[in-house]
GROMACS .gro file of N, CA and C in nm:
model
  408
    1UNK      N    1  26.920  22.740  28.087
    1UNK     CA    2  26.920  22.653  28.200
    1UNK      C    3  26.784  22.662  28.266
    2UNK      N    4  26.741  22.554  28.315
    2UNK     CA    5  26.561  22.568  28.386
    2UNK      C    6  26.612  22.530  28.518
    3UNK      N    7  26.506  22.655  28.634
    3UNK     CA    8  26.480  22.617  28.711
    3UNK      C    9  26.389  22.546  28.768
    4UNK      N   10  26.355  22.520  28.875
    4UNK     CA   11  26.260  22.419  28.908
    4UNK      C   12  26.092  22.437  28.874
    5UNK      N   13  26.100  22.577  28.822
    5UNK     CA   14  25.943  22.550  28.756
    5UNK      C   15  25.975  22.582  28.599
    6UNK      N   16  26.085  22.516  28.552
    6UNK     CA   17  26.109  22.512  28.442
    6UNK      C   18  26.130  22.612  28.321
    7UNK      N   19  26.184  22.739  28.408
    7UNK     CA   20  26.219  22.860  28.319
    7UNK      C   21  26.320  22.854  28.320
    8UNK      N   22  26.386  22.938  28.210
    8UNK     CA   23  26.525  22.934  28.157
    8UNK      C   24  26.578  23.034  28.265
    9UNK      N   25  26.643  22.957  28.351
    9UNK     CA   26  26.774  23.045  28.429
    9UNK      C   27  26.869  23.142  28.381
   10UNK      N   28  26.893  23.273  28.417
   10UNK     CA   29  27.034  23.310  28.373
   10UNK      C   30  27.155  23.255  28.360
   11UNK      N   31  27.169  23.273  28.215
   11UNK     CA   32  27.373  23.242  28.238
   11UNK      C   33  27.463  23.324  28.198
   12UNK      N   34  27.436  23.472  28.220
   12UNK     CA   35  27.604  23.496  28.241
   12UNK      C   36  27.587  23.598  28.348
   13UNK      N   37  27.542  23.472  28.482
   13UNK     CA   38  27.570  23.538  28.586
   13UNK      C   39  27.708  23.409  28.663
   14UNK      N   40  27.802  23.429  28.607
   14UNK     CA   41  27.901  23.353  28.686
   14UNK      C   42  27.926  23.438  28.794
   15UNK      N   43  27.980  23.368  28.884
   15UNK     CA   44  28.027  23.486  29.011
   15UNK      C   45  28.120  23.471  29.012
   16UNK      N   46  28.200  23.630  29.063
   16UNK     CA   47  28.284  23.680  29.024
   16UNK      C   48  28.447  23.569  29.091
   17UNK      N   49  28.581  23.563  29.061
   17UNK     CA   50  28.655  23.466  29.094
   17UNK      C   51  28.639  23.293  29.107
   18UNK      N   52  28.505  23.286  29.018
   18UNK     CA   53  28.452  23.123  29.030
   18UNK      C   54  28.608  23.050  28.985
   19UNK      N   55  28.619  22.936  29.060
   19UNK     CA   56  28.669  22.837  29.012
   19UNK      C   57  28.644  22.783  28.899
   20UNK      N   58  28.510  22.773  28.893
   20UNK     CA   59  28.426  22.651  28.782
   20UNK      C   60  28.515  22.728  28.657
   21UNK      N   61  28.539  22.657  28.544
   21UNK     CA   62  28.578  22.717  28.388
   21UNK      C   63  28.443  22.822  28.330
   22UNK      N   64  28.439  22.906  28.233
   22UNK     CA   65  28.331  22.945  28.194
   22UNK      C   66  28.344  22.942  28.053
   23UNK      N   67  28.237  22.919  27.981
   23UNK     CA   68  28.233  22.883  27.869
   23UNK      C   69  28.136  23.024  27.787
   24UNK      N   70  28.162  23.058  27.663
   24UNK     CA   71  28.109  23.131  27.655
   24UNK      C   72  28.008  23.048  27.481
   25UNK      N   73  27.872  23.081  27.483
   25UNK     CA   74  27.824  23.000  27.394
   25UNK      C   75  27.769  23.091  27.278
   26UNK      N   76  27.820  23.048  27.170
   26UNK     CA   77  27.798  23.175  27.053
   26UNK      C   78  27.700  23.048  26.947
   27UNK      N   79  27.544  23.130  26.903
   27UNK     CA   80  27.483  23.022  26.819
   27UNK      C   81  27.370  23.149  26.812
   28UNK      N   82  27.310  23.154  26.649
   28UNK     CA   83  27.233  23.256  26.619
   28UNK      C   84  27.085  23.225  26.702
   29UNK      N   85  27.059  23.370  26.718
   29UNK     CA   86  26.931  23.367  26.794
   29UNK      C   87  26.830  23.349  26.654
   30UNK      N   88  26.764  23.292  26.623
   30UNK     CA   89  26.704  23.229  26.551
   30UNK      C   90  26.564  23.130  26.567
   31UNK      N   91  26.472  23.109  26.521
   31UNK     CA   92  26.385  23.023  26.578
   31UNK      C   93  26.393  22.832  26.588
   32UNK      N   94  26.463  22.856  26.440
   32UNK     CA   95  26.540  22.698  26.407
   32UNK      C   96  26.660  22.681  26.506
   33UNK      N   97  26.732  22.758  26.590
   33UNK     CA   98  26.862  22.737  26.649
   33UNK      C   99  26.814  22.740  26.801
   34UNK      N  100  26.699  22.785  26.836
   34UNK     CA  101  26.600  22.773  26.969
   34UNK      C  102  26.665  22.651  27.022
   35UNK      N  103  26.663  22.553  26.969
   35UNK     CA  104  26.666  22.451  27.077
   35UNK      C  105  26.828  22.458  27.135
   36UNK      N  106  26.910  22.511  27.061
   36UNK     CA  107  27.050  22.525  27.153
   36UNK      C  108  27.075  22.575  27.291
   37UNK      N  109  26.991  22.693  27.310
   37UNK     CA  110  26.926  22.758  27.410
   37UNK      C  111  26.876  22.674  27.551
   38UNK      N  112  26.835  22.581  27.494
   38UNK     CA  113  26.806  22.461  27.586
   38UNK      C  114  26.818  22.380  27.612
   39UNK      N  115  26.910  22.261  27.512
   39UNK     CA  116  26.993  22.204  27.560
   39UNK      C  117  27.114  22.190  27.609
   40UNK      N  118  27.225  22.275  27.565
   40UNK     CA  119  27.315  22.271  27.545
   40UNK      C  120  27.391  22.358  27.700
   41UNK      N  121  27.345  22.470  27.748
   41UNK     CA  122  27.363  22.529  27.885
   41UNK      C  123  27.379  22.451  28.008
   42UNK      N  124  27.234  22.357  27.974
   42UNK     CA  125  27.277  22.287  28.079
   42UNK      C  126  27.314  22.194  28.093
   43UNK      N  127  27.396  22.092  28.019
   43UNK     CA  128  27.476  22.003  27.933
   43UNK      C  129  27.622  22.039  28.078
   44UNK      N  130  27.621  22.166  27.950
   44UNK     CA  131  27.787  22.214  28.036
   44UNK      C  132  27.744  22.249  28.147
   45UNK      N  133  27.645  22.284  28.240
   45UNK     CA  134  27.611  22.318  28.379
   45UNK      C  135  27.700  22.220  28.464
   46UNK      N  136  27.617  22.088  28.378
   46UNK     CA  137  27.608  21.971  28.447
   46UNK      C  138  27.777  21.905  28.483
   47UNK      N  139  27.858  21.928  28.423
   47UNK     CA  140  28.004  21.880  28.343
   47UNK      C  141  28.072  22.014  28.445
   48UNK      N  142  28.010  22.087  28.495
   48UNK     CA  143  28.050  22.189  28.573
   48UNK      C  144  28.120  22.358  28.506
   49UNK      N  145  28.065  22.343  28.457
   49UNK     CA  146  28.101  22.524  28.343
   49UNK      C  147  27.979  22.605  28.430
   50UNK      N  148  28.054  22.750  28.390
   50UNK     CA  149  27.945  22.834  28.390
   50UNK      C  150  27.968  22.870  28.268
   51UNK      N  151  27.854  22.945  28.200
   51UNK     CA  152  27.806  22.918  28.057
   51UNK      C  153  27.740  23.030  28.026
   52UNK      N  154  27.769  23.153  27.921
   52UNK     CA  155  27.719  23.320  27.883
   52UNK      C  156  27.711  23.271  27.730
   53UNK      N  157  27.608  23.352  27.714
   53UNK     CA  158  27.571  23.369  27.593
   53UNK      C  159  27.570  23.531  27.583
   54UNK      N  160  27.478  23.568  27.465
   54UNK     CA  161  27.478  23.682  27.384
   54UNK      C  162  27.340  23.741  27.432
   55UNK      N  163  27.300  23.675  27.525
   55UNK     CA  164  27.149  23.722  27.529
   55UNK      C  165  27.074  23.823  27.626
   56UNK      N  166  27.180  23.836  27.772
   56UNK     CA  167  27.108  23.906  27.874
   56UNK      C  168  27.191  24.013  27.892
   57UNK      N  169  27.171  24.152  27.770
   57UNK     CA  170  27.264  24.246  27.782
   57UNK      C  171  27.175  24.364  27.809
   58UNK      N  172  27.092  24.379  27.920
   58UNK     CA  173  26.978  24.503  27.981
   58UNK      C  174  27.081  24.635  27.962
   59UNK      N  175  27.032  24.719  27.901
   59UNK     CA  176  27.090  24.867  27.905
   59UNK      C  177  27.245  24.876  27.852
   60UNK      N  178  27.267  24.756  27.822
   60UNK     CA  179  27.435  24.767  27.797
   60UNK      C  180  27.462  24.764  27.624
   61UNK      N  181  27.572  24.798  27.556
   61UNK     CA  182  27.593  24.806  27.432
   61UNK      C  183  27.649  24.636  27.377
   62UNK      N  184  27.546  24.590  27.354
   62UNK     CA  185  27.595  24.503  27.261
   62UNK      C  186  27.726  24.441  27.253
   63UNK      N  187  27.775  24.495  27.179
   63UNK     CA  188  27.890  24.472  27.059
   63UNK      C  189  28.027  24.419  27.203
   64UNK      N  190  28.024  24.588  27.342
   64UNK     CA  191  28.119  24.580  27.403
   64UNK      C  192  28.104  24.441  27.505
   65UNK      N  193  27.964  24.444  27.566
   65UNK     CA  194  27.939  24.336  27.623
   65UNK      C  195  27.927  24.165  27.599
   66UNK      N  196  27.972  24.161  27.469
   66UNK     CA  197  27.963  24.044  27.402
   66UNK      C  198  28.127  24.010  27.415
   67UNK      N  199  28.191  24.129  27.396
   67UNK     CA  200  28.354  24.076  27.390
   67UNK      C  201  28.405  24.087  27.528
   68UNK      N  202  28.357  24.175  27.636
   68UNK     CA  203  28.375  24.145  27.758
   68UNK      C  204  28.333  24.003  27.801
   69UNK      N  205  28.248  23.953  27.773
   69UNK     CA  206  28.247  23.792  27.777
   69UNK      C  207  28.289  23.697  27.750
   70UNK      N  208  28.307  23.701  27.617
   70UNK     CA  209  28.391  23.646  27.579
   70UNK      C  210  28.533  23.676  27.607
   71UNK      N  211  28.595  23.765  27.648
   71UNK     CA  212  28.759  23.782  27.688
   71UNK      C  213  28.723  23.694  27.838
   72UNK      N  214  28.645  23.716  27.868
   72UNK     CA  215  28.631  23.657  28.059
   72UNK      C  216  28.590  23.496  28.042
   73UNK      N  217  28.602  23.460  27.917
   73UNK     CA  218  28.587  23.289  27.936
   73UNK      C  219  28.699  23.228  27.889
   74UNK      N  220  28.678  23.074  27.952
   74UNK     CA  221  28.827  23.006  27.887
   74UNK      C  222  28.787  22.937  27.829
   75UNK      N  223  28.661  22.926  27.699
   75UNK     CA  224  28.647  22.836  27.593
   75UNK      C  225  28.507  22.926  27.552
   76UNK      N  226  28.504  22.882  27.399
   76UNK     CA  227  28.403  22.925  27.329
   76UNK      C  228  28.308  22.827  27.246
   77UNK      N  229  28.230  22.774  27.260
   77UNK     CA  230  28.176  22.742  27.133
   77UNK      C  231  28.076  22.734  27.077
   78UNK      N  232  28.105  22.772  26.957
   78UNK     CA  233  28.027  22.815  26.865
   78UNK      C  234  27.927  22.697  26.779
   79UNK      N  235  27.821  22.735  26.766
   79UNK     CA  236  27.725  22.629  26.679
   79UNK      C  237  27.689  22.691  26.554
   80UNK      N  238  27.761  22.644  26.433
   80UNK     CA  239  27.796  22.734  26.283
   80UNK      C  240  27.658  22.641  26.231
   81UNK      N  241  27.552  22.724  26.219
   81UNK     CA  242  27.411  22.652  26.152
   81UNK      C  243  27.350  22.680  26.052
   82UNK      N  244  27.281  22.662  25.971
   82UNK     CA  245  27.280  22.702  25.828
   82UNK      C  246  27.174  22.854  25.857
   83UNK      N  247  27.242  22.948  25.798
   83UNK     CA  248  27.212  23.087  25.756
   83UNK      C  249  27.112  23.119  25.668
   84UNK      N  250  27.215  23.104  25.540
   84UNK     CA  251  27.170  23.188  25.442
   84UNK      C  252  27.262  23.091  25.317
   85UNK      N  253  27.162  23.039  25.209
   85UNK     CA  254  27.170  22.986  25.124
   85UNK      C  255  27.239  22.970  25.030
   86UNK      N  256  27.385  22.963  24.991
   86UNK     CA  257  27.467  22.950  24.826
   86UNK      C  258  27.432  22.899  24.696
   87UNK      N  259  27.432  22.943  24.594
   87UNK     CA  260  27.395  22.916  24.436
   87UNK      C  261  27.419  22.765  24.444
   88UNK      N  262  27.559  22.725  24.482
   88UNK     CA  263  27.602  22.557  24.477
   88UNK      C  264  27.497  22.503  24.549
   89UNK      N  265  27.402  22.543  24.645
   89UNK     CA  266  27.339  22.466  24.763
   89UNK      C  267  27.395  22.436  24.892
   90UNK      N  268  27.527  22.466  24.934
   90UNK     CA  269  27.590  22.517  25.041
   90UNK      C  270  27.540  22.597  25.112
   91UNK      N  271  27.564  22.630  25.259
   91UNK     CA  272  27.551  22.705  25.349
   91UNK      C  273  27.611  22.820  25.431
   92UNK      N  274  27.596  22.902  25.434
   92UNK     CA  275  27.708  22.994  25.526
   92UNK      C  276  27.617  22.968  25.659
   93UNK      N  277  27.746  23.029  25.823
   93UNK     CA  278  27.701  23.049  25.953
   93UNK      C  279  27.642  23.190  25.935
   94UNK      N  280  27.600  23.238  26.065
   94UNK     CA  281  27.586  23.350  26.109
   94UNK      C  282  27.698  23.411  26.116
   95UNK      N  283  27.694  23.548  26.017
   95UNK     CA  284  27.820  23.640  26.042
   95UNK      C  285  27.833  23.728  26.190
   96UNK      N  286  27.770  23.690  26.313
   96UNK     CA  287  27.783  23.736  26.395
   96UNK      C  288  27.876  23.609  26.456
   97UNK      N  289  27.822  23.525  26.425
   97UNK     CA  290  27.879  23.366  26.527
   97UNK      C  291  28.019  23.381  26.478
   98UNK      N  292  28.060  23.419  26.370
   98UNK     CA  293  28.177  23.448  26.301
   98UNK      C  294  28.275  23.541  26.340
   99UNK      N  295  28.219  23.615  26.351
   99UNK     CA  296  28.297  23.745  26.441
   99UNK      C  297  28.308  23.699  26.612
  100UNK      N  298  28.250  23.656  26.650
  100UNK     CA  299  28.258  23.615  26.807
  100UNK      C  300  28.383  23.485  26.783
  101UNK      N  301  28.372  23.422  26.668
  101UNK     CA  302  28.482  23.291  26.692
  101UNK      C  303  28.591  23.374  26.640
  102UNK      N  304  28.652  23.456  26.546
  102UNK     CA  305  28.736  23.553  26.535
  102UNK      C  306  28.799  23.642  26.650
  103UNK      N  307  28.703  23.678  26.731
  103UNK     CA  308  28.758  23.739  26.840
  103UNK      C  309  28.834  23.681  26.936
  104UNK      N  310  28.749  23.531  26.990
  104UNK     CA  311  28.830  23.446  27.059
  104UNK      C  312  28.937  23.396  27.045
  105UNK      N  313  28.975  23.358  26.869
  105UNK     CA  314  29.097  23.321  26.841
  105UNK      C  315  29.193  23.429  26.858
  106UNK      N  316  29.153  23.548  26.835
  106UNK     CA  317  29.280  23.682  26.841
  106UNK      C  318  29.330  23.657  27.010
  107UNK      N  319  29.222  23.641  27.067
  107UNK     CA  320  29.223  23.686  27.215
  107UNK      C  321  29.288  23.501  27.262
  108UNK      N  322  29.315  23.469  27.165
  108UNK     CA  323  29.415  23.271  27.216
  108UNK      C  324  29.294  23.195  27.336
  109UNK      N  325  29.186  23.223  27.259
  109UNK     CA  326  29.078  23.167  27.342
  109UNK      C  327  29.042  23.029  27.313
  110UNK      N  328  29.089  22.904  27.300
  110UNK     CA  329  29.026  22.768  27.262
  110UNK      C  330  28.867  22.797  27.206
  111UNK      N  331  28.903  22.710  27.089
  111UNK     CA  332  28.755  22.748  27.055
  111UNK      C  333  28.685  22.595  26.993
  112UNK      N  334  28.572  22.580  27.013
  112UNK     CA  335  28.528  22.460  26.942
  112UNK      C  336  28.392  22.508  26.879
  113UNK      N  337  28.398  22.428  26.773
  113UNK     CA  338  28.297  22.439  26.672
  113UNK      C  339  28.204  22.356  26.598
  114UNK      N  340  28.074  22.395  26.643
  114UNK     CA  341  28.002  22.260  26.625
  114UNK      C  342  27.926  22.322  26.470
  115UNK      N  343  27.968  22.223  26.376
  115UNK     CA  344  27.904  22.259  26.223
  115UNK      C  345  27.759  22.173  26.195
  116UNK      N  346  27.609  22.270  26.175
  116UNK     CA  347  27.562  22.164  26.116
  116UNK      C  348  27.581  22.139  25.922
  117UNK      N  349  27.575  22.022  25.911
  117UNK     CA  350  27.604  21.928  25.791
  117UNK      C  351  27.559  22.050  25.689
  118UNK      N  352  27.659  22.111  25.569
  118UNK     CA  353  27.620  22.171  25.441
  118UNK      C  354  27.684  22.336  25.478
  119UNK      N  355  27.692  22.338  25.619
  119UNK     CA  356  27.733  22.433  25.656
  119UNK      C  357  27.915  22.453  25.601
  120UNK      N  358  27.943  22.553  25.542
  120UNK     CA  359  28.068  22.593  25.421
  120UNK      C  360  28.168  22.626  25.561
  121UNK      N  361  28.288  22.643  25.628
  121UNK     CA  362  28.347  22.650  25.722
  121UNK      C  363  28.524  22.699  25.643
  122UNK      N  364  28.531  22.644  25.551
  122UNK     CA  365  28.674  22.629  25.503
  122UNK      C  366  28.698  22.731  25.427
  123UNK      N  367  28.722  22.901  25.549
  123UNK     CA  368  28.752  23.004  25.458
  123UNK      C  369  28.798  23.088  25.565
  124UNK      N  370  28.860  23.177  25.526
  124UNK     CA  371  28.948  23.255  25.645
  124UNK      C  372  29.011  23.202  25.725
  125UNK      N  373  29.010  23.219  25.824
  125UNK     CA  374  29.044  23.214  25.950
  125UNK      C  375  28.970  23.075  26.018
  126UNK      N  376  28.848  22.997  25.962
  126UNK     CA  377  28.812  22.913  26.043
  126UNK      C  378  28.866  22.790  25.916
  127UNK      N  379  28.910  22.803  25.872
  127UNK     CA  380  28.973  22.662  25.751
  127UNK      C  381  29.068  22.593  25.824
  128UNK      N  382  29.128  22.627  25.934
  128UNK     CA  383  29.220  22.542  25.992
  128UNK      C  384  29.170  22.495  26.164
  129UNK      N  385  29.069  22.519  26.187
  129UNK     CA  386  29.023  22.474  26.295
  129UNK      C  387  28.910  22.346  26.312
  130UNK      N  388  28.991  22.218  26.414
  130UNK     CA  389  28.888  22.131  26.432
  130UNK      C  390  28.717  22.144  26.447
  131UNK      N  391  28.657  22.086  26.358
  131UNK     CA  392  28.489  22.072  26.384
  131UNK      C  393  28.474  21.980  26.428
  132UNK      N  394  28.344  21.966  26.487
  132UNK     CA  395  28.233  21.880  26.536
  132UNK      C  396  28.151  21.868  26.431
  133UNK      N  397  28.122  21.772  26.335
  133UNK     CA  398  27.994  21.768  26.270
  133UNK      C  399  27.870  21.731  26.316
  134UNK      N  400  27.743  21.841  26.293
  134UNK     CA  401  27.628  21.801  26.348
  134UNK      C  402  27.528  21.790  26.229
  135UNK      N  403  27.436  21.674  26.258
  135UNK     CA  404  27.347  21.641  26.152
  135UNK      C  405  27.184  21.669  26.228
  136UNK      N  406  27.152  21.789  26.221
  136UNK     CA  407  27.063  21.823  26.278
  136UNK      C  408  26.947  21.856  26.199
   0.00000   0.00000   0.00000
């Protein structure tokens, strides 16, 4: 999110008992996936979410602070973007983005999922959940 001299604002500073919904946004930190980072936060700002990612965890462990966030939101979604390469020419996501949309579903968290195009989705646990196709 940018503030008025155009730096990326914090987002997972919701305050505490907000009304607003909070969304929690799972998409690999990556240099090609950069631009999610910036559009997409304040998208849902705007639509009225507050909106956490994976990114502002100072002194804290990872792993616990990622699922404390995710348990504290009422939607997730995930942007499944091409990884890492298959023999067929297919794509896998980030096996982290994977585990964060796994968690949410255990935890009956709505989840939406934005696929870009080549990206493989139809295995485990995410083979029965609506996509978004993105041609990015």
């Amino acid at each position: 999110m940018s503030n008025e001299e155009g730096q990326i604002a914090e987002t997972n500073s919701a305050p505490v008992g907000s009304s607003r919904p909070s969304v929690f946004l799972a998409y690999p930190f990556r240099d090609r996936d950069e631009w999610i980072r910036y559009v997409v936060p304040p998208l849902l700002n705007h639509y009225g979410c507050d909106v956490r990612t994976g990114d502002l965890y100072p002194a804290q462990e990872i792993n616990r602070a990622v699922r404390d966030d995710i348990a504290r939101s009422n939607l997730l979604v995930a942007f499944l973007t091409r990884t890492a390469q298959l023999k067929n020419g297919n794509w896998v996501p980030s096996e982290w983005v994977i585990s964060e949309i796994g968690f949410a579903i255990g935890r009956e968290i709505p989840v939406v999922l934005v696929r870009e195009l080549g990206v493989v989705t139809e295995i485990g646990i995410l083979g029965n959940v609506q996509v978004i196709n993105l041609d990015a």
